[in-house]
Amino acid sequence: MSTLTQTPMSLSLPLPIEGINPYQNALKQLDTAARYLELDPGLHEVLKYPQSELTVNFPVKMDNGTTRVFTGYRVKHNTSRGPSKGGIRYSPNASIDEIRALAMWMTWKCAIVNIPFGGAKGGVICDPRELSMNEKERLTRRYASEISIILGPNTDIPAPDMGTNPQIMAWIMDTYSMAQGRTIPAVVTGKPVAIGGSEGRNEATGRGIVCIAREAVKEMGLSLMGMKVAIQGFGNVGGIAALIFQEAGAKVVAVSDAFGGVYNPAGIDIPSIKHLMGQDGKLGECGLGERITPKQLLELPVDLLIPAAIENQITAENAGRIRAKMVIEGANGPTTPDADVILRDRGIILIPDVLANAGGVVVSYFEWVQDLQFFFWQEAEVIAKMEAILIRSYAEVSKMAQTQGIDMRLAAYLIGVKRVADATTIRGIYP
Ligand code: NAD
């Protein structure tokens, strides 16, 4: 017989930093850009709020016969430039304010790389490590069904984010398609290639980070060859970026997951890591270097630091101890606005998330286009087209930073927020 149990789950991942609210950070970043752009106060107000928010509490039958209620969200920030696009996160720390922030950052990111999407994000409060495959499938299908009133290839298109992957996108696509009575691949991106995913999508965010890093060091008259790189987070973004940095000739000296990591100043062979990790897949146990915590990794003496895990990792508390020459944000929101100021004053260059990790959404855009046309491209074409967009976007942001004498985050925001503000103004306010 099934029994109904309460939601709070045992948390096995570290909790986010208390008192730092990602949505408040996102609003501060928007305020700064709005001041520079002398944005009309009414328009500024429009851009502060998510356009719509859906909270769903839904039951899932667990393998042991009990029933648990999970909470999920889907937030659309702005759709002035096109249908909304953004990942779905499974995390014990997901909250409405985190999802609001991530949705807003997606709006700016799509505008900065100039693809025709608005921003959205979704999440379910759960620890995917504690769920079996069958529980994950039932949870995903029920969540997809609950939010299906706002999903659609012309309205809102999810993708993977922390704790989700191509298999979860496949279940969402299937659930949505079953209800519609036909196969609709364009309703999600980041699917397996076998069901309409794009070649190159799985690697796109990590590959994009390396492409942006290459452009940034090239501007300084340098190359990635031999550069020391530390990467926090070893999932889809950090793990793949680590591999591609190594292929590009950089020396990856430190990597970490949520539980710990390793540091080896002589360099770590990334492909060996998977074979050497402990039974439960903990990176710190691979034995390829001195064991460190995810926080210690941030303070290592390296050329490039890539925070590629979660928000609020570089804060006013530790920004003074960062020794990297350049920070390239793989994660969304890893640096707080206070830390931004400290890094800038210390001469540390920061390439912001909304530009640095945009490779993922660019190839998601290509996947959506391919799905709508049922016409698929080769991997080389996908990579070449993605890199062309990222290189152009980097050049635009860098030029803005240089001509205005501002940092790269503000420069990116001036471009992105202005594009969204212009689209909102041109369309006018309905009715
Ligand atoms: P993932 O779930 O594949 O991997 C996350 C990694 O971060 C894991 O190694 C995990 O152990 C580690 N981690 C989790 N909590 C941590 C903590 N408290 N401290 C240190 N490490 C921790 O997720 P992902 O898809 O690689 O996403 C990582 C970040 O990149 C997120 O901020 C996400 O929003 C952003 N991002 C992802 C994509 C994408 O295409 N997947 C695109 C753009 C941005």
Short mmCIF file of C-alpha atoms and ligand atoms in Angstrom, two decimals:
data_model
loop_
_atom_site.label_atom_id
_atom_site.label_comp_id
_atom_site.label_asym_id
_atom_site.label_seq_id
_atom_site.Cartn_x
_atom_site.Cartn_y
_atom_site.Cartn_z
CA MET A 1 0.00 0.00 0.00
CA SER A 2 1.36 3.46 -0.81
CA THR A 3 1.73 6.17 1.82
CA LEU A 4 2.07 9.91 1.36
CA THR A 5 5.29 11.30 2.84
CA GLN A 6 6.53 14.88 3.20
CA THR A 7 8.87 16.44 0.64
CA PRO A 8 12.00 17.44 2.60
CA MET A 9 14.69 15.08 1.39
CA SER A 10 18.02 14.28 2.96
CA LEU A 11 20.52 16.66 1.38
CA SER A 12 23.79 15.17 0.28
CA LEU A 13 25.11 18.18 -1.64
CA PRO A 14 26.57 21.28 0.04
CA LEU A 15 24.03 24.07 0.59
CA PRO A 16 24.46 27.40 -1.25
CA ILE A 17 25.96 30.35 0.59
CA GLU A 18 23.45 31.70 3.07
CA GLY A 19 22.16 35.19 2.47
CA ILE A 20 23.16 35.50 -1.18
CA ASN A 21 20.06 35.58 -3.32
CA PRO A 22 20.77 35.04 -7.05
CA TYR A 23 17.68 36.99 -8.13
CA GLN A 24 18.80 40.02 -6.07
CA ASN A 25 22.20 39.72 -7.77
CA ALA A 26 20.56 39.54 -11.20
CA LEU A 27 18.49 42.64 -10.39
CA LYS A 28 21.62 44.54 -9.27
CA GLN A 29 23.34 43.68 -12.56
CA LEU A 30 20.27 44.87 -14.51
CA ASP A 31 20.13 48.11 -12.44
CA THR A 32 23.75 48.92 -13.32
CA ALA A 33 23.12 48.35 -17.03
CA ALA A 34 19.85 50.33 -16.91
CA ARG A 35 21.69 53.31 -15.35
CA TYR A 36 24.34 53.29 -18.09
CA LEU A 37 21.73 52.92 -20.83
CA GLU A 38 19.53 55.62 -19.21
CA LEU A 39 16.68 53.20 -19.66
CA ASP A 40 13.16 54.58 -19.33
CA PRO A 41 12.06 53.74 -15.73
CA GLY A 42 8.89 52.01 -16.95
CA LEU A 43 10.86 49.83 -19.33
CA HIS A 44 13.38 49.06 -16.58
CA GLU A 45 10.44 47.96 -14.40
CA VAL A 46 9.15 45.66 -17.16
CA LEU A 47 12.54 43.96 -17.45
CA LYS A 48 12.85 43.40 -13.69
CA TYR A 49 9.92 41.00 -13.50
CA PRO A 50 9.54 37.51 -14.93
CA GLN A 51 6.72 37.52 -17.45
CA SER A 52 5.17 34.39 -15.93
CA GLU A 53 5.93 31.85 -13.20
CA LEU A 54 4.45 28.42 -12.73
CA THR A 55 4.91 26.46 -9.49
CA VAL A 56 3.81 22.84 -9.47
CA ASN A 57 3.58 20.41 -6.53
CA PHE A 58 3.18 16.93 -7.87
CA PRO A 59 3.22 13.35 -6.57
CA VAL A 60 5.64 10.66 -7.69
CA LYS A 61 5.39 6.98 -6.87
CA MET A 62 8.73 5.85 -5.41
CA ASP A 63 10.26 2.41 -5.96
CA ASN A 64 9.51 1.38 -2.35
CA GLY A 65 5.79 1.95 -2.88
CA THR A 66 5.56 5.30 -1.04
CA THR A 67 4.42 8.53 -2.67
CA ARG A 68 6.43 11.73 -2.42
CA VAL A 69 5.39 15.23 -3.37
CA PHE A 70 7.95 17.28 -5.30
CA THR A 71 7.95 20.99 -6.10
CA GLY A 72 8.93 22.27 -9.53
CA TYR A 73 9.02 25.62 -11.31
CA ARG A 74 9.04 27.02 -14.82
CA VAL A 75 9.71 30.75 -15.11
CA LYS A 76 9.62 32.79 -18.33
CA HIS A 77 11.44 36.08 -18.03
CA ASN A 78 10.91 37.83 -21.36
CA THR A 79 9.71 36.79 -24.82
CA SER A 80 10.05 40.07 -26.75
CA ARG A 81 12.66 38.59 -29.11
CA GLY A 82 11.15 35.12 -29.59
CA PRO A 83 9.96 32.01 -27.76
CA SER A 84 11.55 31.44 -24.36
CA LYS A 85 14.50 29.10 -23.99
CA GLY A 86 16.25 27.78 -20.92
CA GLY A 87 17.38 24.71 -19.06
CA ILE A 88 15.74 22.55 -16.42
CA ARG A 89 17.67 21.96 -13.20
CA TYR A 90 17.25 19.10 -10.73
CA SER A 91 18.80 20.18 -7.45
CA PRO A 92 18.01 20.00 -3.72
CA ASN A 93 18.84 23.72 -3.55
CA ALA A 94 16.57 24.87 -6.41
CA SER A 95 14.33 27.77 -5.37
CA ILE A 96 11.98 30.18 -7.10
CA ASP A 97 14.51 33.03 -6.78
CA GLU A 98 17.30 30.93 -8.26
CA ILE A 99 15.08 30.01 -11.23
CA ARG A 100 14.00 33.66 -11.67
CA ALA A 101 17.65 34.72 -11.83
CA LEU A 102 18.56 31.95 -14.27
CA ALA A 103 15.58 32.88 -16.51
CA MET A 104 16.65 36.54 -16.58
CA TRP A 105 20.27 35.61 -17.39
CA MET A 106 18.96 33.49 -20.29
CA THR A 107 17.16 36.53 -21.73
CA TRP A 108 20.38 38.59 -21.78
CA LYS A 109 22.47 35.65 -23.04
CA CYS A 110 20.22 34.98 -26.05
CA ALA A 111 20.26 38.70 -26.87
CA ILE A 112 24.06 39.03 -26.49
CA VAL A 113 24.70 36.23 -29.00
CA ASN A 114 21.73 37.55 -31.02
CA ILE A 115 19.63 34.41 -31.39
CA PRO A 116 15.83 34.79 -31.59
CA PHE A 117 14.86 33.58 -28.12
CA GLY A 118 13.72 35.04 -24.83
CA GLY A 119 14.78 33.63 -21.47
CA ALA A 120 13.24 30.93 -19.27
CA LYS A 121 14.35 28.37 -16.72
CA GLY A 122 12.87 25.46 -14.85
CA GLY A 123 13.75 23.35 -11.88
CA VAL A 124 12.61 20.61 -9.55
CA ILE A 125 13.67 20.48 -5.90
CA CYS A 126 15.18 17.01 -5.72
CA ASP A 127 18.54 15.31 -5.44
CA PRO A 128 18.90 13.29 -8.65
CA ARG A 129 21.67 11.20 -7.04
CA GLU A 130 19.08 9.79 -4.64
CA LEU A 131 16.61 8.77 -7.34
CA SER A 132 16.64 5.52 -9.32
CA MET A 133 16.32 5.65 -13.12
CA ASN A 134 12.66 4.65 -12.85
CA GLU A 135 11.93 7.30 -10.20
CA LYS A 136 13.68 9.91 -12.33
CA GLU A 137 11.60 8.92 -15.34
CA ARG A 138 8.31 9.10 -13.40
CA LEU A 139 9.30 12.44 -11.83
CA THR A 140 10.33 13.88 -15.21
CA ARG A 141 7.21 12.74 -17.04
CA ARG A 142 4.91 14.12 -14.34
CA TYR A 143 6.79 17.43 -14.12
CA ALA A 144 6.75 17.72 -17.95
CA SER A 145 3.04 17.04 -17.96
CA GLU A 146 2.43 19.65 -15.21
CA ILE A 147 4.32 22.40 -17.08
CA SER A 148 3.15 21.31 -20.57
CA ILE A 149 0.59 24.14 -20.62
CA ILE A 150 3.45 26.55 -21.24
CA LEU A 151 5.85 24.35 -23.23
CA GLY A 152 5.87 24.14 -27.02
CA PRO A 153 8.23 24.52 -29.97
CA ASN A 154 6.84 28.01 -30.63
CA THR A 155 6.42 29.07 -27.02
CA ASP A 156 8.91 27.67 -24.50
CA ILE A 157 11.71 25.20 -25.19
CA PRO A 158 13.64 23.56 -22.30
CA ALA A 159 17.17 22.10 -22.39
CA PRO A 160 19.45 20.30 -19.89
CA ASP A 161 21.03 22.10 -16.93
CA MET A 162 22.49 20.96 -13.62
CA GLY A 163 21.30 17.49 -12.66
CA THR A 164 19.54 16.81 -15.98
CA ASN A 165 20.81 15.24 -19.21
CA PRO A 166 19.82 14.12 -22.75
CA GLN A 167 17.82 11.13 -21.40
CA ILE A 168 15.68 13.47 -19.29
CA MET A 169 15.12 15.68 -22.36
CA ALA A 170 14.04 12.55 -24.28
CA TRP A 171 11.39 11.76 -21.63
CA ILE A 172 10.12 15.37 -21.76
CA MET A 173 9.91 15.24 -25.56
CA ASP A 174 8.09 11.90 -25.43
CA THR A 175 5.64 13.01 -22.72
CA TYR A 176 4.78 16.21 -24.61
CA SER A 177 4.49 14.34 -27.93
CA MET A 178 2.19 11.66 -26.46
CA ALA A 179 -0.26 14.32 -25.30
CA GLN A 180 -0.19 15.99 -28.73
CA GLY A 181 -0.58 12.71 -30.59
CA ARG A 182 2.49 13.26 -32.80
CA THR A 183 6.26 13.50 -32.46
CA ILE A 184 7.38 17.06 -31.76
CA PRO A 185 11.18 17.01 -31.40
CA ALA A 186 11.54 20.83 -31.35
CA VAL A 187 9.85 21.09 -27.93
CA VAL A 188 13.19 20.48 -26.15
CA THR A 189 16.86 20.68 -27.10
CA GLY A 190 19.81 18.72 -25.79
CA LYS A 191 18.07 15.46 -26.77
CA PRO A 192 19.96 12.35 -27.88
CA VAL A 193 20.89 12.52 -31.57
CA ALA A 194 18.77 9.38 -32.24
CA ILE A 195 15.54 11.34 -31.65
CA GLY A 196 16.36 14.70 -33.24
CA GLY A 197 19.17 16.01 -31.08
CA SER A 198 21.97 17.96 -32.73
CA GLU A 199 25.46 16.69 -33.32
CA GLY A 200 27.75 18.71 -31.06
CA ARG A 201 25.08 19.83 -28.55
CA ASN A 202 26.35 17.76 -25.63
CA GLU A 203 29.84 19.28 -25.92
CA ALA A 204 28.67 22.76 -26.98
CA THR A 205 28.87 24.63 -23.67
CA GLY A 206 32.33 23.26 -22.77
CA ARG A 207 33.59 23.78 -26.33
CA GLY A 208 32.19 27.31 -26.33
CA ILE A 209 34.06 28.16 -23.12
CA VAL A 210 37.35 27.09 -24.69
CA CYS A 211 36.53 29.12 -27.84
CA ILE A 212 35.84 32.24 -25.75
CA ALA A 213 38.99 31.62 -23.68
CA ARG A 214 41.02 31.38 -26.90
CA GLU A 215 39.64 34.74 -28.10
CA ALA A 216 40.30 36.38 -24.73
CA VAL A 217 43.93 35.26 -24.48
CA LYS A 218 44.51 36.05 -28.18
CA GLU A 219 43.57 39.67 -27.47
CA MET A 220 46.40 39.71 -24.91
CA GLY A 221 48.83 38.40 -27.53
CA LEU A 222 48.88 34.94 -25.89
CA SER A 223 47.69 31.42 -26.74
CA LEU A 224 46.13 28.60 -24.70
CA MET A 225 49.24 26.46 -25.18
CA GLY A 226 50.67 25.62 -21.73
CA MET A 227 48.24 27.88 -19.84
CA LYS A 228 47.39 26.63 -16.35
CA VAL A 229 43.66 26.06 -15.94
CA ALA A 230 41.59 25.22 -12.83
CA ILE A 231 37.98 24.06 -13.28
CA GLN A 232 35.37 23.88 -10.51
CA GLY A 233 32.54 21.50 -11.47
CA PHE A 234 33.10 18.36 -13.51
CA GLY A 235 29.71 17.80 -15.12
CA ASN A 236 28.52 18.51 -18.64
CA VAL A 237 30.13 21.97 -18.69
CA GLY A 238 33.29 21.59 -16.57
CA GLY A 239 34.12 18.00 -17.53
CA ILE A 240 33.89 18.63 -21.26
CA ALA A 241 35.67 22.01 -21.03
CA ALA A 242 38.53 20.21 -19.21
CA LEU A 243 38.89 17.69 -22.04
CA ILE A 244 38.82 20.36 -24.75
CA PHE A 245 41.27 22.63 -22.86
CA GLN A 246 43.68 19.69 -22.74
CA GLU A 247 43.16 19.02 -26.49
CA ALA A 248 43.89 22.72 -27.11
CA GLY A 249 47.28 22.39 -25.41
CA ALA A 250 46.38 24.00 -22.07
CA LYS A 251 47.51 22.37 -18.81
CA VAL A 252 44.52 21.52 -16.61
CA VAL A 253 46.06 21.61 -13.12
CA ALA A 254 42.95 21.31 -10.92
CA VAL A 255 39.42 19.93 -11.20
CA SER A 256 36.68 19.38 -8.62
CA ASP A 257 33.14 18.14 -8.22
CA ALA A 258 30.74 18.92 -5.35
CA PHE A 259 32.63 16.70 -2.92
CA GLY A 260 36.25 17.62 -3.63
CA GLY A 261 38.91 17.63 -6.26
CA VAL A 262 42.57 17.25 -7.14
CA TYR A 263 45.44 19.68 -7.78
CA ASN A 264 48.60 18.80 -9.67
CA PRO A 265 50.77 21.72 -10.83
CA ALA A 266 52.34 19.43 -13.47
CA GLY A 267 48.92 18.90 -15.11
CA ILE A 268 46.19 16.24 -14.86
CA ASP A 269 45.41 13.85 -17.71
CA ILE A 270 41.66 14.41 -18.01
CA PRO A 271 40.72 11.26 -19.99
CA SER A 272 42.31 9.11 -17.23
CA ILE A 273 40.06 10.56 -14.51
CA LYS A 274 36.95 8.49 -15.27
CA HIS A 275 38.83 5.16 -14.92
CA LEU A 276 40.47 6.20 -11.65
CA MET A 277 37.54 7.69 -9.73
CA GLY A 278 36.11 5.86 -6.70
CA GLN A 279 33.13 3.48 -7.02
CA ASP A 280 30.63 6.24 -6.30
CA GLY A 281 32.25 8.50 -8.89
CA LYS A 282 33.93 11.00 -6.54
CA LEU A 283 36.60 13.00 -8.33
CA GLY A 284 38.72 13.63 -5.24
CA GLU A 285 39.45 9.91 -5.12
CA CYS A 286 41.07 9.64 -8.57
CA GLY A 287 44.56 9.94 -7.08
CA LEU A 288 45.87 12.21 -9.86
CA GLY A 289 46.92 15.00 -7.53
CA GLU A 290 46.76 16.50 -4.05
CA ARG A 291 43.20 16.43 -2.67
CA ILE A 292 41.53 19.85 -2.40
CA THR A 293 38.08 21.22 -1.63
CA PRO A 294 35.98 22.98 -4.31
CA LYS A 295 36.64 26.27 -2.47
CA GLN A 296 40.43 25.76 -2.35
CA LEU A 297 40.42 25.22 -6.10
CA LEU A 298 39.20 28.78 -6.60
CA GLU A 299 42.27 30.24 -4.90
CA LEU A 300 45.00 28.37 -6.81
CA PRO A 301 47.72 30.24 -8.73
CA VAL A 302 46.56 29.64 -12.32
CA ASP A 303 46.17 31.55 -15.58
CA LEU A 304 42.51 30.67 -16.14
CA LEU A 305 39.91 29.89 -13.48
CA ILE A 306 36.67 28.32 -14.74
CA PRO A 307 33.90 28.17 -12.13
CA ALA A 308 31.56 25.65 -13.82
CA ALA A 309 29.38 24.38 -10.96
CA ILE A 310 26.87 26.63 -9.20
CA GLU A 311 26.09 30.24 -8.25
CA ASN A 312 27.80 32.39 -5.60
CA GLN A 313 31.21 30.72 -5.53
CA ILE A 314 33.33 33.89 -5.85
CA THR A 315 32.05 36.32 -3.25
CA ALA A 316 33.26 39.39 -1.33
CA GLU A 317 34.68 36.90 1.20
CA ASN A 318 37.14 35.13 -1.15
CA ALA A 319 37.52 37.49 -4.15
CA GLY A 320 40.58 39.07 -2.51
CA ARG A 321 42.33 35.69 -2.49
CA ILE A 322 41.68 34.71 -6.15
CA ARG A 323 45.08 34.33 -7.84
CA ALA A 324 43.93 33.52 -11.39
CA LYS A 325 44.79 36.06 -14.08
CA MET A 326 41.44 35.56 -15.76
CA VAL A 327 38.07 34.15 -14.63
CA ILE A 328 35.85 32.64 -17.32
CA GLU A 329 32.39 31.87 -15.98
CA GLY A 330 31.20 28.42 -17.08
CA ALA A 331 28.42 28.28 -14.48
CA ASN A 332 25.60 30.78 -14.37
CA GLY A 333 26.05 33.39 -11.65
CA PRO A 334 29.22 32.06 -9.97
CA THR A 335 30.45 35.59 -9.10
CA THR A 336 28.47 37.99 -6.92
CA PRO A 337 28.26 41.70 -7.86
CA ASP A 338 30.43 42.64 -4.81
CA ALA A 339 33.09 40.15 -5.90
CA ASP A 340 32.97 41.55 -9.45
CA VAL A 341 34.11 44.93 -8.11
CA ILE A 342 36.94 43.38 -6.08
CA LEU A 343 38.21 41.32 -9.04
CA ARG A 344 38.05 44.35 -11.35
CA ASP A 345 39.94 46.53 -8.86
CA ARG A 346 42.59 43.81 -8.58
CA GLY A 347 43.05 43.76 -12.36
CA ILE A 348 41.62 40.25 -12.81
CA ILE A 349 39.79 39.99 -16.13
CA LEU A 350 36.38 38.31 -15.95
CA ILE A 351 34.49 36.96 -18.96
CA PRO A 352 30.84 36.78 -17.84
CA ASP A 353 28.54 33.73 -17.95
CA VAL A 354 26.13 35.40 -20.40
CA LEU A 355 28.91 35.31 -23.00
CA ALA A 356 31.30 32.57 -21.83
CA ASN A 357 28.79 29.71 -21.53
CA ALA A 358 26.54 30.74 -24.45
CA GLY A 359 27.81 27.92 -26.72
CA GLY A 360 25.14 25.63 -25.24
CA VAL A 361 22.20 27.82 -26.14
CA VAL A 362 23.66 28.62 -29.56
CA VAL A 363 23.74 24.91 -30.47
CA SER A 364 20.32 24.47 -28.83
CA TYR A 365 19.15 27.11 -31.32
CA PHE A 366 20.69 25.05 -34.14
CA GLU A 367 18.99 21.91 -32.80
CA TRP A 368 15.62 23.68 -32.76
CA VAL A 369 16.12 24.93 -36.34
CA GLN A 370 17.11 21.41 -37.50
CA ASP A 371 14.08 19.88 -35.74
CA LEU A 372 11.67 22.39 -37.29
CA GLN A 373 13.05 21.57 -40.74
CA PHE A 374 13.65 17.83 -40.14
CA PHE A 375 17.00 18.44 -41.85
CA PHE A 376 20.17 17.65 -39.92
CA TRP A 377 23.72 19.00 -40.09
CA GLN A 378 27.13 17.37 -39.68
CA GLU A 379 29.09 18.01 -36.47
CA ALA A 380 31.79 20.06 -38.25
CA GLU A 381 29.14 22.43 -39.59
CA VAL A 382 27.57 22.80 -36.12
CA ILE A 383 30.94 23.59 -34.52
CA ALA A 384 31.95 26.06 -37.25
CA LYS A 385 28.63 27.92 -37.05
CA MET A 386 28.75 28.01 -33.22
CA GLU A 387 32.31 29.32 -33.15
CA ALA A 388 31.47 32.01 -35.73
CA ILE A 389 28.66 33.32 -33.49
CA LEU A 390 30.78 33.20 -30.32
CA ILE A 391 33.78 34.90 -31.95
CA ARG A 392 31.56 37.67 -33.34
CA SER A 393 29.82 38.11 -29.97
CA TYR A 394 33.13 38.18 -28.08
CA ALA A 395 34.43 40.86 -30.47
CA GLU A 396 31.29 42.99 -29.99
CA VAL A 397 31.47 42.77 -26.19
CA SER A 398 35.21 43.42 -26.10
CA LYS A 399 34.86 46.47 -28.35
CA MET A 400 32.08 47.82 -26.12
CA ALA A 401 34.26 47.28 -23.04
CA GLN A 402 37.21 49.08 -24.62
CA THR A 403 35.31 52.02 -26.11
CA GLN A 404 33.32 52.64 -22.90
CA GLY A 405 36.16 51.84 -20.49
CA ILE A 406 34.02 49.28 -18.63
CA ASP A 407 34.35 45.62 -17.63
CA MET A 408 33.23 42.73 -19.83
CA ARG A 409 30.08 41.94 -17.79
CA LEU A 410 28.74 45.47 -18.03
CA ALA A 411 29.70 45.61 -21.72
CA ALA A 412 27.80 42.37 -22.40
CA TYR A 413 24.80 43.65 -20.46
CA LEU A 414 24.75 46.96 -22.36
CA ILE A 415 24.46 44.98 -25.61
CA GLY A 416 21.98 42.36 -24.34
CA VAL A 417 19.71 44.59 -22.26
CA LYS A 418 19.58 47.18 -25.06
CA ARG A 419 18.52 44.56 -27.63
CA VAL A 420 15.73 43.33 -25.34
CA ALA A 421 14.68 46.87 -24.39
CA ASP A 422 14.57 47.89 -28.08
CA ALA A 423 12.47 44.81 -29.01
CA THR A 424 10.08 45.54 -26.13
CA THR A 425 9.76 49.19 -27.18
CA ILE A 426 9.27 48.44 -30.89
CA ARG A 427 6.56 45.88 -30.11
CA GLY A 428 4.81 48.29 -27.73
CA ILE A 429 2.68 47.43 -24.75
CA TYR A 430 -0.43 45.37 -25.46
CA PRO A 431 -3.28 46.36 -25.72
P1 NAD B 1 26.09 19.00 -14.11
O1 NAD B 1 25.02 18.57 -13.20
O2 NAD B 1 26.39 18.21 -15.33
O3 NAD B 1 27.46 19.18 -13.29
C1 NAD B 1 27.56 20.02 -12.18
C2 NAD B 1 28.93 19.84 -11.54
O4 NAD B 1 29.07 20.76 -10.44
C3 NAD B 1 29.15 18.43 -10.93
O5 NAD B 1 30.49 18.05 -11.09
C4 NAD B 1 28.82 18.65 -9.46
O6 NAD B 1 29.43 17.67 -8.63
C5 NAD B 1 29.39 20.05 -9.24
N1 NAD B 1 28.76 20.73 -8.09
C6 NAD B 1 27.46 20.70 -7.72
N2 NAD B 1 27.29 21.39 -6.58
C7 NAD B 1 28.50 21.89 -6.23
C8 NAD B 1 28.98 22.67 -5.15
N3 NAD B 1 28.15 23.07 -4.17
N4 NAD B 1 30.30 23.00 -5.12
C9 NAD B 1 31.15 22.57 -6.09
N5 NAD B 1 30.76 21.81 -7.14
C10 NAD B 1 29.45 21.47 -7.21
O7 NAD B 1 25.71 20.52 -14.52
P2 NAD B 1 26.18 21.33 -15.80
O8 NAD B 1 25.17 21.14 -16.86
O9 NAD B 1 27.61 21.08 -16.05
O10 NAD B 1 25.99 22.83 -15.28
C11 NAD B 1 26.98 23.49 -14.47
C12 NAD B 1 26.74 24.98 -14.53
O11 NAD B 1 26.80 25.43 -15.90
C13 NAD B 1 25.38 25.45 -14.00
O12 NAD B 1 25.54 26.73 -13.43
C14 NAD B 1 24.55 25.57 -15.27
O13 NAD B 1 23.48 26.46 -15.11
C15 NAD B 1 25.60 26.11 -16.22
N6 NAD B 1 25.31 25.92 -17.64
C16 NAD B 1 25.03 24.69 -18.14
C17 NAD B 1 24.80 24.55 -19.52
C18 NAD B 1 24.57 23.21 -20.15
O14 NAD B 1 24.48 23.16 -21.39
N7 NAD B 1 24.51 22.11 -19.42
C19 NAD B 1 24.81 25.68 -20.35
C20 NAD B 1 25.12 26.93 -19.80
C21 NAD B 1 25.37 27.03 -18.45
#
